[in-house]
Amino acid sequence: MSVKVCKFGGTSMADGNVIKRVKAITDDDEERKFVVVSAPGKRYSGDIKVTDMLYECHKKLMSEGSLGDSFAAVRDRFTSIVKELGLDFDIKSVLDETERRIERECSEDFTASRGEYLSARITAKALGAEFVDAEDVIFFKEDGSLDSARTYKAVDDAVCKCARAVLPGFYGKGADGKVKTFSRGGSDISGAVVARAVNASVYENWTDVSGFLACDPRIVDNPKRIKRISYKELRELSYMGANVLHSDSIFPVRKANIPIVIKNTFRPEDEGTEILPSSRYTPLGNVVTGVAGKKNFTVIFIEKSHMNSEIGFIGKVLCAVAAEGVSVEHIPSGIDTMSLVIESCQLTDSKLGKITEDIKESVNPDLIRIIENIALIATVGHGMSSSVGTSARLFNAIAAADVNIKMIDQGSSEMNIIVGVKNDDYEKCISAIYSEFFR
Ligand code: ASP
């Protein structure tokens, strides 16, 4: 029988009544055998996520040598979840032991990981499933990266004998034998790791939205949902700020050709968004899959006659940037011109000064100009490479919105066109592109 791995995010764990939905969803499909959970998230706007409470607990422990009453809010949260679920589960003992262990271990990662640990203990009980501790099956190497071979084997060995298992997301065991967490939002990665380990037919990522939207809903009212997207398109869009899934969670499943489906715990009947490897991806007929962007880039524009025939020109320019420990996002170029597009947050005044001086010294340009407050907007879709006139439509739409394009960069895969515009034109430009391709 093929198996599905389901990861339930913070809002799906927020209180006992939502966890009842999780039970209904997993009961509804016998292939949903392995479940990975986050710590309880916000129940309403203004509420505090359990993981954030736990980071506060750790601060208190560090400053005062004990947790004091800082663990009380965490205690209340889990106690009421058990009550709402009506479970016969001795949560008090588990919380007492957790509190003692937090004080003993005195580690930030350990403390933060307890939200997922407690969530998984309770969910396992509610689902009548086995609890498998991530500490025993997910391993990191000395350099902090995942020890994939060891982890996949350990996960598979541990869960294959369970009719159903629940694992906490977000953490595993470091090379020093202590609990170590992924970066924030890392339960998505745990879910992908488990899906890969058991060779799941699909990795279902349950959130509080019905999939990815073709555009930021804060800019465009009620944008269309993306029904199907390839891993490559997703990478382009999430790099540009379209965030539903932790970007590192793609890698384990992508290698094994396992699709991800983004689903909504509160509307399980919605189709969601299917994310597929290129080998299994066929576009649904639309030219553009999505539009996303980010503000606040700086462009260093360089001009020099015969730049094209000067050997090593680009290399020297890039060395000047690298020497300041700064990474370059894009390098649009012409015969006698090139631009370096850099995230402004990487550039202090002194770094920018040093980079320009260094460029002047090493390549003696005719002109070097700094353009600030630039927003980048990516229009992404595999359909773009095969349809004639897409860029004409894109640029006409931007022109009709009276937006001046400062920079154009078409990725070599022809599945994205990135334009640079003034920060102030960002929203206007996104709306114009969305209307052209989706309305
Ligand atoms: N609870 C962790 C966080 O808030 C991990 C997760 O939710 O994926 O970052």
Coordinates of C-alpha atoms and ligand atoms in Angstrom, one line a residue:
M1 CA 0.0 0.0 0.0
S2 CA 1.3 3.5 -0.8
V3 CA 1.6 5.8 2.2
K4 CA 1.2 9.5 2.7
V5 CA 3.0 11.7 5.1
C6 CA 1.0 14.6 6.5
K7 CA 2.5 17.5 8.2
F8 CA 0.2 19.7 10.3
G9 CA 1.4 23.3 11.0
G10 CA 1.0 25.5 14.0
T11 CA -2.5 26.7 13.3
S12 CA -3.7 23.1 12.8
M13 CA -2.4 22.4 16.3
A14 CA -3.6 25.6 17.9
D15 CA -6.3 24.1 20.2
G16 CA -8.0 20.8 20.9
N17 CA -10.9 21.5 18.6
V18 CA -8.6 22.0 15.6
I19 CA -6.7 18.8 16.6
K20 CA -10.1 17.0 16.3
R21 CA -10.0 18.1 12.6
V22 CA -6.6 16.6 12.3
K23 CA -8.0 13.3 13.5
A24 CA -10.9 13.5 11.1
I25 CA -8.5 14.2 8.2
T26 CA -6.2 11.3 9.0
D27 CA -9.0 8.9 9.7
D28 CA -10.5 9.8 6.3
D29 CA -7.7 8.2 4.4
E30 CA -6.0 5.0 5.5
E31 CA -2.9 5.9 3.5
R32 CA -2.3 8.9 5.8
K33 CA -0.2 6.8 8.1
F34 CA 2.6 9.1 9.2
V35 CA 2.0 12.5 10.8
V36 CA 4.5 15.2 11.6
V37 CA 3.3 18.1 13.8
S38 CA 4.4 21.6 14.7
A39 CA 3.9 23.3 18.1
P40 CA 0.6 25.0 18.7
G41 CA 0.4 28.3 16.8
K42 CA -1.8 31.4 17.3
R43 CA -5.5 30.8 18.0
Y44 CA -6.4 34.4 17.2
S45 CA -4.5 37.5 16.1
G46 CA -2.5 38.8 19.0
D47 CA -2.1 35.3 20.5
I48 CA 1.4 33.9 21.2
K49 CA 2.8 30.9 19.4
V50 CA 4.1 28.2 21.9
T51 CA 7.5 28.2 20.3
D52 CA 7.8 31.9 20.9
M53 CA 6.8 31.4 24.6
L54 CA 9.5 28.7 24.9
Y55 CA 12.2 31.1 23.5
E56 CA 11.1 33.5 26.3
C57 CA 11.4 30.7 28.8
H58 CA 14.9 30.1 27.8
K59 CA 15.8 33.7 28.1
K60 CA 14.4 33.7 31.6
L61 CA 16.4 30.5 32.5
M62 CA 19.6 32.2 31.2
S63 CA 19.1 35.4 33.1
E64 CA 17.7 34.1 36.4
G65 CA 19.0 30.5 36.6
S66 CA 15.5 29.0 36.7
L67 CA 12.3 29.0 34.7
G68 CA 10.4 30.8 37.5
D69 CA 6.8 31.1 36.4
S70 CA 7.7 31.5 32.7
F71 CA 6.6 27.9 31.9
A72 CA 3.1 28.5 33.3
A73 CA 1.6 29.8 30.0
V74 CA 3.0 26.8 28.1
R75 CA 1.5 24.5 30.8
D76 CA -1.9 26.2 30.5
R77 CA -1.9 25.8 26.7
F78 CA -1.2 22.1 26.7
T79 CA -3.4 21.4 29.7
S80 CA -6.4 23.0 27.9
I81 CA -5.6 21.2 24.7
V82 CA -5.8 17.8 26.5
K83 CA -9.0 18.9 28.2
E84 CA -10.7 20.1 24.9
L85 CA -9.8 16.7 23.3
G86 CA -11.2 14.9 26.3
L87 CA -8.2 12.7 26.5
D88 CA -7.3 10.3 29.3
F89 CA -3.7 11.5 29.3
D90 CA -1.5 12.4 32.3
I91 CA -0.4 15.7 30.8
K92 CA 0.7 17.0 34.3
S93 CA 3.4 14.4 34.7
V94 CA 4.6 15.0 31.1
L95 CA 4.8 18.7 31.7
D96 CA 6.5 18.3 35.1
E97 CA 9.2 16.1 33.5
T98 CA 9.5 18.5 30.5
E99 CA 10.0 21.5 32.8
R100 CA 12.7 19.6 34.8
R101 CA 14.5 18.6 31.7
I102 CA 14.5 22.1 30.3
E103 CA 16.2 23.3 33.5
R104 CA 18.7 20.5 33.3
E105 CA 19.6 20.8 29.6
C106 CA 19.8 24.6 29.7
S107 CA 19.8 24.8 25.9
E108 CA 17.9 27.1 23.6
D109 CA 17.3 24.4 21.0
F110 CA 16.1 21.9 23.6
T111 CA 13.7 24.4 25.1
A112 CA 12.3 25.5 21.8
S113 CA 11.8 21.9 20.6
R114 CA 9.4 21.1 23.5
G115 CA 6.4 22.7 21.7
E116 CA 6.7 20.0 19.0
Y117 CA 7.5 17.3 21.5
L118 CA 4.4 18.0 23.6
S119 CA 2.2 18.5 20.6
A120 CA 3.2 15.1 19.1
R121 CA 2.7 13.3 22.4
I122 CA -0.8 14.6 22.6
T123 CA -1.6 14.1 18.9
A124 CA -0.3 10.5 19.1
K125 CA -2.7 9.8 21.9
A126 CA -5.6 11.6 20.2
L127 CA -5.0 9.6 17.0
G128 CA -4.4 6.3 18.7
A129 CA -1.0 6.2 17.0
E130 CA 2.6 5.5 18.1
F131 CA 4.8 8.4 19.2
V132 CA 8.2 8.3 17.6
D133 CA 10.6 10.9 19.0
A134 CA 12.5 12.9 16.4
E135 CA 15.5 12.9 18.8
D136 CA 15.9 9.2 18.1
V137 CA 15.5 9.2 14.3
I138 CA 16.6 12.6 12.9
F139 CA 20.3 13.2 13.0
F140 CA 22.5 16.2 12.2
K141 CA 26.2 16.1 11.2
E142 CA 29.0 18.0 12.9
D143 CA 28.6 20.9 10.4
G144 CA 24.9 21.2 11.3
S145 CA 23.5 19.7 8.1
L146 CA 21.2 16.8 8.1
D147 CA 22.8 13.4 8.2
S148 CA 20.4 12.1 5.5
A149 CA 21.6 8.5 5.1
R150 CA 21.5 7.8 8.8
T151 CA 18.2 9.7 9.3
Y152 CA 16.3 8.0 6.4
K153 CA 17.2 4.6 7.6
A154 CA 16.4 5.4 11.3
V155 CA 13.0 6.9 10.4
D156 CA 12.1 4.1 8.2
D157 CA 13.2 1.4 10.7
A158 CA 11.2 3.2 13.5
V159 CA 8.0 3.9 11.7
C160 CA 7.6 0.9 9.3
K161 CA 6.4 -1.3 12.2
C162 CA 3.8 1.2 13.3
A163 CA 0.2 1.1 11.9
R164 CA 0.3 4.8 12.4
A165 CA 2.9 7.1 13.9
V166 CA 3.2 10.7 15.0
L167 CA 6.6 12.5 15.0
P168 CA 7.4 16.0 16.3
G169 CA 8.7 18.3 13.7
F170 CA 11.5 21.0 14.0
Y171 CA 14.2 19.0 15.8
G172 CA 16.5 16.1 15.8
K173 CA 19.8 15.1 17.5
G174 CA 23.0 17.0 16.9
A175 CA 26.5 15.4 16.5
D176 CA 27.1 16.2 20.1
G177 CA 24.2 14.0 21.2
K178 CA 22.0 17.0 22.2
V179 CA 18.7 18.1 20.7
K180 CA 19.1 20.5 17.8
T181 CA 16.5 22.4 15.9
F182 CA 16.2 23.3 12.2
S183 CA 15.7 27.0 11.5
R184 CA 12.3 28.6 12.3
G185 CA 9.4 27.0 10.4
G186 CA 11.5 23.8 10.2
S187 CA 8.7 21.3 10.8
D188 CA 8.1 21.5 7.0
I189 CA 11.6 20.1 6.6
S190 CA 11.0 17.3 9.1
G191 CA 7.8 16.4 7.2
A192 CA 9.8 16.3 3.9
V193 CA 12.5 14.1 5.5
V194 CA 9.9 11.6 6.8
A195 CA 8.2 11.5 3.4
R196 CA 11.6 10.8 1.8
A197 CA 12.5 8.2 4.4
V198 CA 9.3 6.1 3.9
N199 CA 9.2 6.8 0.1
A200 CA 5.7 8.3 0.5
S201 CA 3.4 8.6 -2.5
V202 CA 2.8 12.2 -1.5
Y203 CA 3.8 14.7 1.2
E204 CA 0.7 16.6 2.3
N205 CA 1.5 19.8 4.0
W206 CA -1.6 21.0 6.0
T207 CA -1.8 24.7 6.7
D208 CA -4.5 27.3 7.1
V209 CA -4.6 28.3 3.4
S210 CA -5.9 26.4 0.4
G211 CA -2.6 26.5 -1.4
F212 CA -0.4 29.1 -3.1
L213 CA -1.9 32.1 -4.6
A214 CA -0.8 33.5 -8.0
C215 CA 0.0 36.8 -6.3
D216 CA 0.2 38.5 -2.9
P217 CA -3.4 39.0 -1.7
R218 CA -2.3 42.2 0.1
I219 CA -1.7 43.7 -3.3
V220 CA -4.4 42.1 -5.5
D221 CA -7.9 41.3 -4.2
N222 CA -8.7 37.6 -4.1
P223 CA -6.0 36.4 -6.5
K224 CA -6.4 33.0 -8.2
R225 CA -5.1 29.9 -6.5
I226 CA -2.3 28.0 -8.2
K227 CA -3.5 24.5 -8.8
R228 CA -0.3 23.0 -10.0
I229 CA 3.3 24.2 -9.9
S230 CA 6.7 22.7 -10.5
Y231 CA 9.4 22.6 -7.9
K232 CA 11.5 25.0 -10.1
E233 CA 8.6 27.5 -10.4
L234 CA 8.0 27.3 -6.6
R235 CA 11.7 28.0 -5.9
E236 CA 11.6 31.1 -8.1
L237 CA 8.4 32.4 -6.4
S238 CA 9.4 31.6 -2.9
Y239 CA 12.8 33.1 -3.3
M240 CA 10.8 36.3 -4.3
G241 CA 8.9 36.2 -1.1
A242 CA 5.8 34.0 -1.8
N243 CA 6.0 32.0 1.5
V244 CA 3.9 29.2 2.5
L245 CA 6.5 26.4 2.8
H246 CA 10.0 26.5 4.3
S247 CA 12.2 26.7 1.2
D248 CA 14.6 24.0 2.5
S249 CA 11.7 21.5 2.6
I250 CA 11.7 21.0 -1.1
F251 CA 15.1 19.3 -1.4
P252 CA 14.5 15.9 0.3
V253 CA 11.3 15.2 -1.6
R254 CA 12.3 16.7 -4.9
K255 CA 15.3 14.3 -5.2
A256 CA 12.9 11.3 -4.8
N257 CA 10.3 12.7 -7.1
I258 CA 7.7 12.9 -4.4
P259 CA 5.0 15.5 -4.9
I260 CA 3.9 17.9 -2.2
V261 CA 0.3 19.0 -1.8
I262 CA -0.5 22.1 0.2
K263 CA -3.9 21.6 1.9
N264 CA -6.1 23.6 4.2
T265 CA -7.0 21.9 7.6
F266 CA -10.0 24.2 7.9
R267 CA -11.3 23.4 4.3
P268 CA -10.0 19.9 3.6
E269 CA -12.4 19.6 0.6
D270 CA -10.4 22.3 -1.2
E271 CA -8.0 20.9 -3.8
G272 CA -5.0 22.9 -2.6
T273 CA -1.8 23.3 -4.6
E274 CA 0.1 20.4 -6.1
I275 CA 3.9 20.8 -6.3
L276 CA 5.5 18.4 -8.8
P277 CA 9.0 17.5 -9.9
S278 CA 9.6 18.5 -13.6
S279 CA 9.4 14.9 -14.7
R280 CA 5.8 14.7 -13.6
Y281 CA 4.8 18.2 -14.3
T282 CA 2.5 19.2 -17.2
P283 CA 1.4 22.8 -17.2
L284 CA -2.4 23.4 -17.0
G285 CA -2.4 25.6 -20.0
N286 CA -1.6 29.0 -18.4
V287 CA 1.4 31.0 -19.6
V288 CA 2.2 32.4 -16.3
T289 CA 2.0 30.5 -13.0
G290 CA 2.6 33.3 -10.5
V291 CA 4.0 36.7 -9.9
A292 CA 6.0 37.6 -6.8
G293 CA 8.5 40.2 -5.8
K294 CA 10.6 41.9 -3.1
K295 CA 11.5 45.5 -2.4
N296 CA 14.8 47.2 -1.4
F297 CA 17.5 46.3 -3.7
T298 CA 20.5 48.4 -4.7
V299 CA 21.9 48.4 -8.3
I300 CA 25.5 49.2 -9.0
F301 CA 25.5 50.2 -12.7
I302 CA 28.9 50.1 -14.5
E303 CA 29.6 51.3 -18.0
K304 CA 32.9 51.0 -20.0
S305 CA 33.5 51.1 -23.8
H306 CA 34.6 47.7 -25.1
M307 CA 33.8 46.0 -21.7
N308 CA 32.9 42.9 -23.8
S309 CA 36.5 42.4 -25.1
E310 CA 38.3 43.1 -21.8
I311 CA 39.3 39.7 -20.4
G312 CA 38.5 39.2 -16.8
F313 CA 36.3 42.3 -16.4
I314 CA 33.3 40.7 -14.8
G315 CA 35.6 38.5 -12.6
K316 CA 37.4 41.6 -11.2
V317 CA 34.0 43.3 -10.5
L318 CA 32.7 40.3 -8.7
C319 CA 35.9 39.9 -6.7
A320 CA 35.4 43.5 -5.4
V321 CA 31.9 42.6 -4.1
A322 CA 32.9 39.2 -2.7
A323 CA 35.8 40.8 -0.8
E324 CA 33.2 42.6 1.3
G325 CA 31.3 39.4 2.0
V326 CA 28.3 40.5 -0.1
S327 CA 26.3 38.2 -2.5
V328 CA 24.9 39.3 -5.8
E329 CA 21.4 38.4 -6.8
H330 CA 21.4 39.3 -10.5
I331 CA 23.9 40.5 -13.1
P332 CA 22.0 41.9 -16.1
S333 CA 24.5 43.0 -18.7
G334 CA 24.9 44.6 -22.2
I335 CA 28.0 45.0 -24.4
D336 CA 29.4 48.0 -22.6
T337 CA 27.3 47.9 -19.4
M338 CA 26.7 45.6 -16.5
S339 CA 24.6 46.0 -13.3
L340 CA 25.0 44.2 -10.0
V341 CA 21.7 43.8 -8.2
I342 CA 22.3 43.4 -4.4
E343 CA 19.9 43.2 -1.5
S344 CA 20.2 46.6 0.2
C345 CA 20.2 45.1 3.7
Q346 CA 23.6 43.6 2.9
L347 CA 25.2 47.0 2.1
T348 CA 26.3 49.4 4.8
D349 CA 27.5 52.8 3.5
S350 CA 31.1 51.8 4.2
K351 CA 30.8 48.5 2.3
L352 CA 29.2 50.2 -0.7
G353 CA 32.0 52.8 -0.6
K354 CA 34.7 50.2 -0.5
I355 CA 33.1 48.2 -3.3
T356 CA 32.8 51.2 -5.6
E357 CA 36.4 52.3 -4.9
D358 CA 37.6 48.8 -5.5
I359 CA 35.7 48.5 -8.8
K360 CA 37.1 51.9 -9.9
E361 CA 40.6 50.8 -9.1
S362 CA 40.5 47.3 -10.7
V363 CA 38.5 48.0 -13.9
N364 CA 38.7 51.8 -14.4
P365 CA 35.0 52.2 -15.7
D366 CA 33.8 55.2 -17.7
L367 CA 30.8 55.4 -15.3
I368 CA 29.7 53.9 -12.1
R369 CA 26.3 54.8 -10.7
I370 CA 24.4 53.6 -7.6
I371 CA 20.6 53.2 -7.9
E372 CA 18.8 52.6 -4.6
N373 CA 15.2 51.6 -3.6
I374 CA 14.7 49.2 -6.4
A375 CA 12.0 46.4 -6.2
L376 CA 12.4 43.2 -8.2
I377 CA 9.3 41.5 -9.6
A378 CA 9.5 37.9 -11.0
T379 CA 6.9 36.7 -13.5
V380 CA 7.2 32.9 -13.5
G381 CA 5.8 30.1 -15.6
H382 CA 7.1 27.1 -17.6
G383 CA 4.4 28.1 -20.2
M384 CA 6.4 31.3 -21.0
S385 CA 9.2 29.5 -22.8
S386 CA 6.9 28.1 -25.5
S387 CA 4.4 31.0 -26.0
V388 CA 5.2 33.7 -28.4
G389 CA 4.7 37.3 -27.3
T390 CA 4.7 36.8 -23.5
S391 CA 7.4 39.4 -22.9
A392 CA 5.5 41.9 -25.2
R393 CA 2.4 41.4 -23.1
L394 CA 4.3 41.8 -19.9
F395 CA 6.1 45.0 -20.9
N396 CA 3.0 46.5 -22.5
A397 CA 1.1 45.9 -19.3
I398 CA 3.8 47.6 -17.2
A399 CA 4.0 50.5 -19.7
A400 CA 0.2 50.9 -19.6
A401 CA 0.4 51.2 -15.8
D402 CA 2.8 54.1 -16.3
V403 CA 5.7 52.2 -14.6
N404 CA 9.2 52.8 -15.7
I405 CA 11.3 49.6 -15.9
K406 CA 14.8 50.1 -14.5
M407 CA 16.2 46.7 -15.3
I408 CA 15.2 43.5 -17.1
D409 CA 16.6 40.0 -16.5
Q410 CA 15.4 36.9 -18.2
G411 CA 16.5 33.6 -16.5
S412 CA 18.3 31.3 -18.8
S413 CA 15.6 28.7 -18.4
E414 CA 13.1 31.1 -20.0
M415 CA 10.7 30.4 -17.2
N416 CA 11.0 33.7 -15.5
I417 CA 11.4 37.4 -16.4
I418 CA 12.5 39.7 -13.6
V419 CA 12.0 43.4 -13.8
G420 CA 13.4 46.0 -11.6
V421 CA 11.2 49.1 -10.8
K422 CA 11.2 51.8 -8.2
N423 CA 10.0 50.6 -4.8
D424 CA 7.2 53.1 -5.1
D425 CA 5.9 51.4 -8.3
Y426 CA 6.1 47.9 -6.8
E427 CA 2.4 47.3 -6.0
K428 CA 1.2 49.1 -9.2
C429 CA 3.5 46.9 -11.3
I430 CA 2.4 43.6 -9.7
S431 CA -1.3 44.5 -10.1
A432 CA -0.7 45.3 -13.8
I433 CA 1.1 42.0 -14.5
Y434 CA -1.5 40.0 -12.6
S435 CA -4.4 41.7 -14.5
E436 CA -2.7 41.0 -17.9
F437 CA -2.2 37.3 -17.3
F438 CA -4.9 36.3 -14.9
R439 CA -8.0 38.5 -15.4
Ligands
ASP1 N1 7.5 25.7 15.9 C1 8.6 26.1 15.1 C2 8.5 27.5 14.7 O1 7.6 28.2 15.2 C3 8.7 25.2 13.9 C4 7.5 25.1 13.0 O2 6.5 25.6 13.3 O3 7.7 24.6 11.9 O4 9.4 28.0 14.0

